[in-house]
Amino acid sequence: MNKKYIRLTILLAVVACLFSFMSGQVRLFVIGDSISIFYGPYLKQYVEGKYEYDRKRDKGEAMEDLDNPIGANGGDSRMVVEYLKKLSANRSFHTDVLLVNCGLHDVKTHPITGDKQISLEEYRHNLDTIYRLSQEMKAKLVWVNCTPVNDSIHNGKGVAFHRYNRDVQCYNAVADSLFFSKGVPIIDMYSFSLRFPLDAYIDHVHYSAKYRKLQAAYIAGFLESLK
């Protein structure tokens, strides 16, 4: 057999192994609310070649009622903690980067009593637990803070609960402070999405496809810079 052909074959095999190794080493797992479900397909496309994308999944149940988090919808911080505990206990689960967001369900406010679904104190505690679980899983945690809410749009659409942007800002501030102190990279989705026009919303809180693509590109660019 031609020696050049043998060398070329070996070289191609080595390159293929290297690509396989690299692909197997950079695994990205996403846990987030319905905002992340919507930008997820674009994010998967944009990180292809560098990250092996996966997320909390289902068979479509999450899309039946986006305000009632089930399936792929990560829900509030309490739900994320419970899900991460299950992943942590699952010896077959491994990821390198854990991209997490929660908060929009936490700030849900009862229109009469004003009670939050998750208090600010519990929110901080849950985020601290999320960090601890990511450490136990030996995964690099990346935090995505919450997108803004327009009070008049959100609370004028007959939704059974209210959200207020002042609460989003407050919960984001707690999350950003906590994760900054622990050296966790923070993707500022709030400031990025705040620049969108009001017609970017298709309902009380979700964005049209054009803006989902922009959010995905923003996250992909951030992930590209991770070391």
CSV table of C-alpha atoms in Angstrom, one decimal:
chain,number,residue,atom,x,y,z
A,1,MET,CA,0.0,0.0,0.0
A,2,ASN,CA,1.2,3.5,-0.8
A,3,LYS,CA,3.1,5.0,2.2
A,4,LYS,CA,1.7,8.5,1.5
A,5,TYR,CA,-1.8,7.0,1.5
A,6,ILE,CA,-1.1,5.3,4.8
A,7,ARG,CA,0.2,8.5,6.4
A,8,LEU,CA,-2.8,10.5,5.1
A,9,THR,CA,-5.2,7.8,6.5
A,10,ILE,CA,-3.5,8.0,9.9
A,11,LEU,CA,-3.6,11.8,9.9
A,12,LEU,CA,-7.3,11.8,9.0
A,13,ALA,CA,-8.0,9.3,11.8
A,14,VAL,CA,-6.1,11.4,14.3
A,15,VAL,CA,-7.9,14.5,13.2
A,16,ALA,CA,-11.3,12.7,13.5
A,17,CYS,CA,-10.4,11.5,17.0
A,18,LEU,CA,-9.4,15.0,18.0
A,19,PHE,CA,-12.7,16.4,16.8
A,20,SER,CA,-14.6,13.6,18.5
A,21,PHE,CA,-12.6,14.2,21.8
A,22,MET,CA,-13.3,18.0,21.6
A,23,SER,CA,-16.9,17.4,20.9
A,24,GLY,CA,-17.2,15.1,23.8
A,25,GLN,CA,-15.5,17.5,26.2
A,26,VAL,CA,-17.5,20.6,25.6
A,27,ARG,CA,-21.0,19.7,26.6
A,28,LEU,CA,-23.6,22.5,27.2
A,29,PHE,CA,-26.7,21.8,29.2
A,30,VAL,CA,-29.4,24.5,29.5
A,31,ILE,CA,-32.0,24.8,32.2
A,32,GLY,CA,-34.3,27.8,31.9
A,33,ASP,CA,-37.9,29.1,31.5
A,34,SER,CA,-39.9,29.5,28.4
A,35,ILE,CA,-37.7,32.3,27.2
A,36,SER,CA,-34.9,29.8,26.9
A,37,ILE,CA,-37.2,27.3,25.2
A,38,PHE,CA,-37.9,29.8,22.4
A,39,TYR,CA,-34.3,30.9,21.8
A,40,GLY,CA,-33.0,27.4,22.3
A,41,PRO,CA,-33.2,26.1,18.7
A,42,TYR,CA,-31.2,29.1,17.5
A,43,LEU,CA,-28.7,28.8,20.3
A,44,LYS,CA,-28.2,25.1,19.4
A,45,GLN,CA,-27.5,26.2,15.8
A,46,TYR,CA,-25.1,29.0,16.7
A,47,VAL,CA,-22.9,27.0,19.0
A,48,GLU,CA,-22.7,24.0,16.7
A,49,GLY,CA,-19.1,22.9,16.3
A,50,LYS,CA,-18.0,24.2,19.7
A,51,TYR,CA,-20.6,22.9,22.1
A,52,GLU,CA,-22.7,19.8,22.2
A,53,TYR,CA,-26.1,21.3,23.1
A,54,ASP,CA,-28.7,19.8,25.3
A,55,ARG,CA,-31.4,21.0,27.7
A,56,LYS,CA,-34.1,20.0,30.0
A,57,ARG,CA,-36.5,18.4,27.6
A,58,ASP,CA,-40.0,17.0,27.1
A,59,LYS,CA,-42.3,15.8,24.3
A,60,GLY,CA,-44.0,19.2,23.9
A,61,GLU,CA,-45.8,19.5,27.2
A,62,ALA,CA,-44.2,22.8,28.1
A,63,MET,CA,-45.7,24.6,25.1
A,64,GLU,CA,-49.2,23.8,26.2
A,65,ASP,CA,-49.2,26.4,28.9
A,66,LEU,CA,-46.1,28.5,29.2
A,67,ASP,CA,-47.3,30.1,32.4
A,68,ASN,CA,-47.5,26.7,34.1
A,69,PRO,CA,-44.0,25.4,34.0
A,70,ILE,CA,-43.7,21.7,33.3
A,71,GLY,CA,-41.5,19.5,31.2
A,72,ALA,CA,-38.8,21.5,29.4
A,73,ASN,CA,-39.8,24.7,31.2
A,74,GLY,CA,-37.4,25.0,34.2
A,75,GLY,CA,-39.8,27.1,36.2
A,76,ASP,CA,-38.9,29.0,39.3
A,77,SER,CA,-35.7,28.6,41.3
A,78,ARG,CA,-37.2,26.0,43.7
A,79,MET,CA,-38.0,23.8,40.7
A,80,VAL,CA,-34.5,24.3,39.2
A,81,VAL,CA,-33.0,23.2,42.6
A,82,GLU,CA,-35.1,20.1,42.6
A,83,TYR,CA,-34.2,19.2,39.0
A,84,LEU,CA,-30.5,19.8,39.6
A,85,LYS,CA,-30.7,17.5,42.7
A,86,LYS,CA,-32.0,14.7,40.4
A,87,LEU,CA,-29.3,15.4,37.8
A,88,SER,CA,-26.6,15.4,40.5
A,89,ALA,CA,-27.8,12.1,41.8
A,90,ASN,CA,-27.8,10.6,38.2
A,91,ARG,CA,-24.4,9.1,37.7
A,92,SER,CA,-24.9,8.8,33.9
A,93,PHE,CA,-25.4,12.6,33.6
A,94,HIS,CA,-22.4,14.7,32.7
A,95,THR,CA,-22.0,18.2,31.4
A,96,ASP,CA,-19.1,20.7,31.2
A,97,VAL,CA,-21.1,23.9,31.1
A,98,LEU,CA,-24.4,24.4,32.9
A,99,LEU,CA,-26.3,27.4,31.5
A,100,VAL,CA,-29.0,28.4,34.0
A,101,ASN,CA,-31.8,30.9,34.2
A,102,CYS,CA,-34.7,31.3,36.6
A,103,GLY,CA,-36.5,34.3,38.0
A,104,LEU,CA,-39.5,35.2,35.9
A,105,HIS,CA,-41.6,32.6,37.6
A,106,ASP,CA,-40.2,33.6,41.0
A,107,VAL,CA,-41.5,37.2,40.7
A,108,LYS,CA,-45.0,36.2,39.8
A,109,THR,CA,-47.2,38.3,42.1
A,110,HIS,CA,-50.7,37.6,43.4
A,111,PRO,CA,-52.8,40.5,42.1
A,112,ILE,CA,-54.7,40.9,45.4
A,113,THR,CA,-52.3,39.9,48.2
A,114,GLY,CA,-49.1,41.0,46.4
A,115,ASP,CA,-47.4,37.8,47.5
A,116,LYS,CA,-44.5,36.6,45.4
A,117,GLN,CA,-44.3,33.0,44.2
A,118,ILE,CA,-40.8,32.8,45.6
A,119,SER,CA,-39.6,35.4,48.2
A,120,LEU,CA,-36.4,37.3,47.5
A,121,GLU,CA,-34.8,35.5,50.5
A,122,GLU,CA,-35.7,32.1,49.2
A,123,TYR,CA,-34.6,33.1,45.8
A,124,ARG,CA,-31.1,33.9,47.0
A,125,HIS,CA,-30.9,30.7,49.0
A,126,ASN,CA,-32.0,28.7,46.0
A,127,LEU,CA,-29.4,30.3,43.8
A,128,ASP,CA,-26.7,29.5,46.3
A,129,THR,CA,-27.9,25.9,46.3
A,130,ILE,CA,-27.8,25.9,42.5
A,131,TYR,CA,-24.1,27.1,42.7
A,132,ARG,CA,-23.3,24.4,45.2
A,133,LEU,CA,-24.9,21.7,43.1
A,134,SER,CA,-23.0,22.8,40.0
A,135,GLN,CA,-19.8,22.5,42.0
A,136,GLU,CA,-20.8,18.9,43.1
A,137,MET,CA,-21.5,18.1,39.4
A,138,LYS,CA,-18.1,19.5,38.5
A,139,ALA,CA,-19.8,21.7,35.9
A,140,LYS,CA,-18.9,25.3,35.0
A,141,LEU,CA,-22.0,27.3,35.9
A,142,VAL,CA,-23.0,30.2,33.6
A,143,TRP,CA,-25.9,32.4,34.8
A,144,VAL,CA,-28.4,34.2,32.5
A,145,ASN,CA,-30.3,36.9,34.3
A,146,CYS,CA,-34.0,37.6,33.6
A,147,THR,CA,-35.4,39.5,30.7
A,148,PRO,CA,-37.3,42.8,31.4
A,149,VAL,CA,-41.1,43.0,31.9
A,150,ASN,CA,-43.2,45.9,30.7
A,151,ASP,CA,-45.8,46.4,33.4
A,152,SER,CA,-48.6,47.8,31.3
A,153,ILE,CA,-48.2,45.1,28.6
A,154,HIS,CA,-47.9,42.2,31.0
A,155,ASN,CA,-50.5,43.2,33.6
A,156,GLY,CA,-53.0,44.4,31.0
A,157,LYS,CA,-53.5,41.1,29.1
A,158,GLY,CA,-55.8,39.3,31.6
A,159,VAL,CA,-53.0,37.0,32.9
A,160,ALA,CA,-54.0,35.5,36.3
A,161,PHE,CA,-50.9,36.9,38.0
A,162,HIS,CA,-48.9,40.1,37.7
A,163,ARG,CA,-45.2,40.8,37.2
A,164,TYR,CA,-43.4,44.1,37.8
A,165,ASN,CA,-40.2,45.2,36.3
A,166,ARG,CA,-39.0,46.6,39.6
A,167,ASP,CA,-39.1,43.1,41.0
A,168,VAL,CA,-37.2,41.7,38.0
A,169,GLN,CA,-34.5,44.3,38.6
A,170,CYS,CA,-34.4,43.5,42.3
A,171,TYR,CA,-34.2,39.7,41.8
A,172,ASN,CA,-31.6,40.2,39.1
A,173,ALA,CA,-29.5,42.4,41.4
A,174,VAL,CA,-29.5,39.7,44.1
A,175,ALA,CA,-28.5,37.0,41.5
A,176,ASP,CA,-25.9,39.1,39.9
A,177,SER,CA,-24.3,40.0,43.3
A,178,LEU,CA,-24.3,36.5,44.5
A,179,PHE,CA,-22.8,35.0,41.3
A,180,PHE,CA,-20.3,37.8,40.8
A,181,SER,CA,-19.0,37.1,44.3
A,182,LYS,CA,-18.5,33.5,43.4
A,183,GLY,CA,-16.8,34.2,40.1
A,184,VAL,CA,-19.7,32.8,38.0
A,185,PRO,CA,-19.9,34.3,34.5
A,186,ILE,CA,-23.1,36.3,34.1
A,187,ILE,CA,-24.9,36.9,30.7
A,188,ASP,CA,-26.8,40.2,31.1
A,189,MET,CA,-29.9,39.3,29.1
A,190,TYR,CA,-31.8,42.0,30.9
A,191,SER,CA,-29.8,44.9,29.6
A,192,PHE,CA,-29.5,43.3,26.1
A,193,SER,CA,-33.3,42.7,25.8
A,194,LEU,CA,-34.2,46.1,27.3
A,195,ARG,CA,-33.1,47.6,24.0
A,196,PHE,CA,-35.8,45.8,22.1
A,197,PRO,CA,-38.9,47.8,21.0
A,198,LEU,CA,-42.2,47.1,22.6
A,199,ASP,CA,-43.5,45.3,19.5
A,200,ALA,CA,-40.8,42.7,20.1
A,201,TYR,CA,-43.3,41.1,22.5
A,202,ILE,CA,-45.8,38.6,21.1
A,203,ASP,CA,-47.7,38.3,24.4
A,204,HIS,CA,-47.2,39.4,28.0
A,205,VAL,CA,-43.5,38.3,28.2
A,206,HIS,CA,-42.3,36.3,25.2
A,207,TYR,CA,-40.5,37.6,22.1
A,208,SER,CA,-41.0,37.2,18.4
A,209,ALA,CA,-38.6,35.0,16.4
A,210,LYS,CA,-36.5,38.0,15.2
A,211,TYR,CA,-35.6,38.8,18.8
A,212,ARG,CA,-35.2,35.2,19.9
A,213,LYS,CA,-32.5,34.9,17.3
A,214,LEU,CA,-30.8,38.0,18.6
A,215,GLN,CA,-30.9,36.6,22.2
A,216,ALA,CA,-29.4,33.3,21.0
A,217,ALA,CA,-26.7,35.1,19.1
A,218,TYR,CA,-25.8,37.2,22.2
A,219,ILE,CA,-25.5,34.1,24.4
A,220,ALA,CA,-23.5,32.2,21.7
A,221,GLY,CA,-21.1,35.1,21.5
A,222,PHE,CA,-20.6,35.1,25.2
A,223,LEU,CA,-20.1,31.3,25.3
A,224,GLU,CA,-17.6,31.7,22.5
A,225,SER,CA,-15.4,33.8,24.8
A,226,LEU,CA,-15.5,31.3,27.7
A,227,LYS,CA,-12.2,29.8,28.6
